[in-house]
């Protein structure tokens, strides 16, 4: 067990470093949602976290764990989404530079937001440029430390702090046994939460939730090895699309997680509309996958209680308005 | 001072009764909003409270303060909005009946929601029926206790618990001096917060915020007597439209509050869009008035920090989508 790259002590240490910097998000509920889910349903709204997603936890954890001299030279990340904003904001709050490498065709709003959070955004041409080579050259030239989005022990430890909070908040709500549904991309959050629950709330079990057709984590848990999605295009749940579970995250998930769940795009949009109506929170498609599973796949869930993590809220107004119009309750 | 119908001890007692039942809403912030406001801006999102507004606090406080035998006979309220849902939910959780009197032309969704929260909804004809006589008859026949929306000491005490939380959360954020902007209808929340701040955070000052043209509280604070709005129709901020400040709430506000602020309807819709984009919360028009004042009236505010209460989130999807479309950032 000493070889495990992430353990509960690292998660607890990350929680200490995050204290006073990351938000302790509340645990929400609504009798209307309980009725749909057919059991008590609790929602952990990480959309209310700084930068609008749980990614700030991992970003802060990784940046704060660096040796100060190394950190002072700055960090670098590849991301056009929530990881970019989490790392940029964490670096800026530490007073160190950050470089975020994004495709040149990324949405203007995401580029602008990441710049406004203090990062230097370097754009590359998806068709003609080698992203990894570009990043490696910049990292080498400037002495930047790469912060990977999920296959990085201190990032997993940071995301695991969400699991520590869930364990404590479930106990306050008298929830002893429950599935904890987590929107899953590379598995950083899912594996971090699974480790935290193993130590702090063994009656709670993490389960990855994915869009139908992009259920690499669920299929990997079944086969016992890292499976790959057939395609990376064609889902509105862009925030959680990854080719396969991570090298570090999958063994943790395989050891600790329950079976994965997969939901349809309509279920995701419906869950977003219900989160608007009943919880007054803004959830992005990729962040609504676990809530959709809790609401619309009751037969695949065990027990009287279920907890769903709403992982992020960075959604375009047009997509959000579409969800409201399509599922006006 | 012994004649004061509400005091800090009643607010502290209400907090004890609310503990474990009402939600302790977090204090949110965004560097993007700080930039617009020109100072540090903190948002207290009472839209995340049970039933989607701070009204649950007052409802729970009033119902829980009743003598058990009297409470068992049930409660009654006049409301087509947030007060109705707050009282209905609080009564149901106490296991006692509630009767809510609403105009027959109230939105179907509000009627359905209030029923779903366990209330018996009694509809009356705005044109031909006397609402108060109907309520008095029902109360007498069934022994129901009337829970008024703001001019009721235990309701004010319940709303004041929001002020206790603001005082504690401001101290955690190292905010010692700041205006606390509160969306103001009859003044129950504003006066309750003002009393809590007087005792717990004397450097914080409550200030009522209203829609332009419906600024009865602001004008009353100037004249020193309860002024009345010229009309009750024509604002999207329906949740906070009242003819004038309350008999109990105004003297408290007059003694403790800073000057009122008034905002335009476009500022309200813009604030709703920014709350969506930067905080990932759903705020109704009447609940966005204080945030609009913090963002768009910086010259009327003093100090390096400001706190705005987002009082509710019960907004129709169409109105919300309109705010997003009109102010797509």
XYZ file of C-alpha atoms in Angstrom, chain B residues 63 66-75 96-97 142-146:
18
model
C -44.268 28.143 13.490
C -46.009 28.676 18.778
C -47.322 26.848 21.800
C -47.553 23.190 20.700
C -51.297 22.973 21.334
C -51.990 26.115 19.340
C -49.581 25.047 16.616
C -51.327 21.689 16.293
C -54.472 23.425 15.053
C -52.524 24.861 12.138
C -51.439 28.149 10.621
C -49.222 20.645 11.354
C -51.711 21.876 8.723
C -60.471 26.153 12.552
C -58.419 27.855 15.231
C -55.602 28.688 12.824
C -52.845 31.131 13.767
C -52.145 33.881 11.240
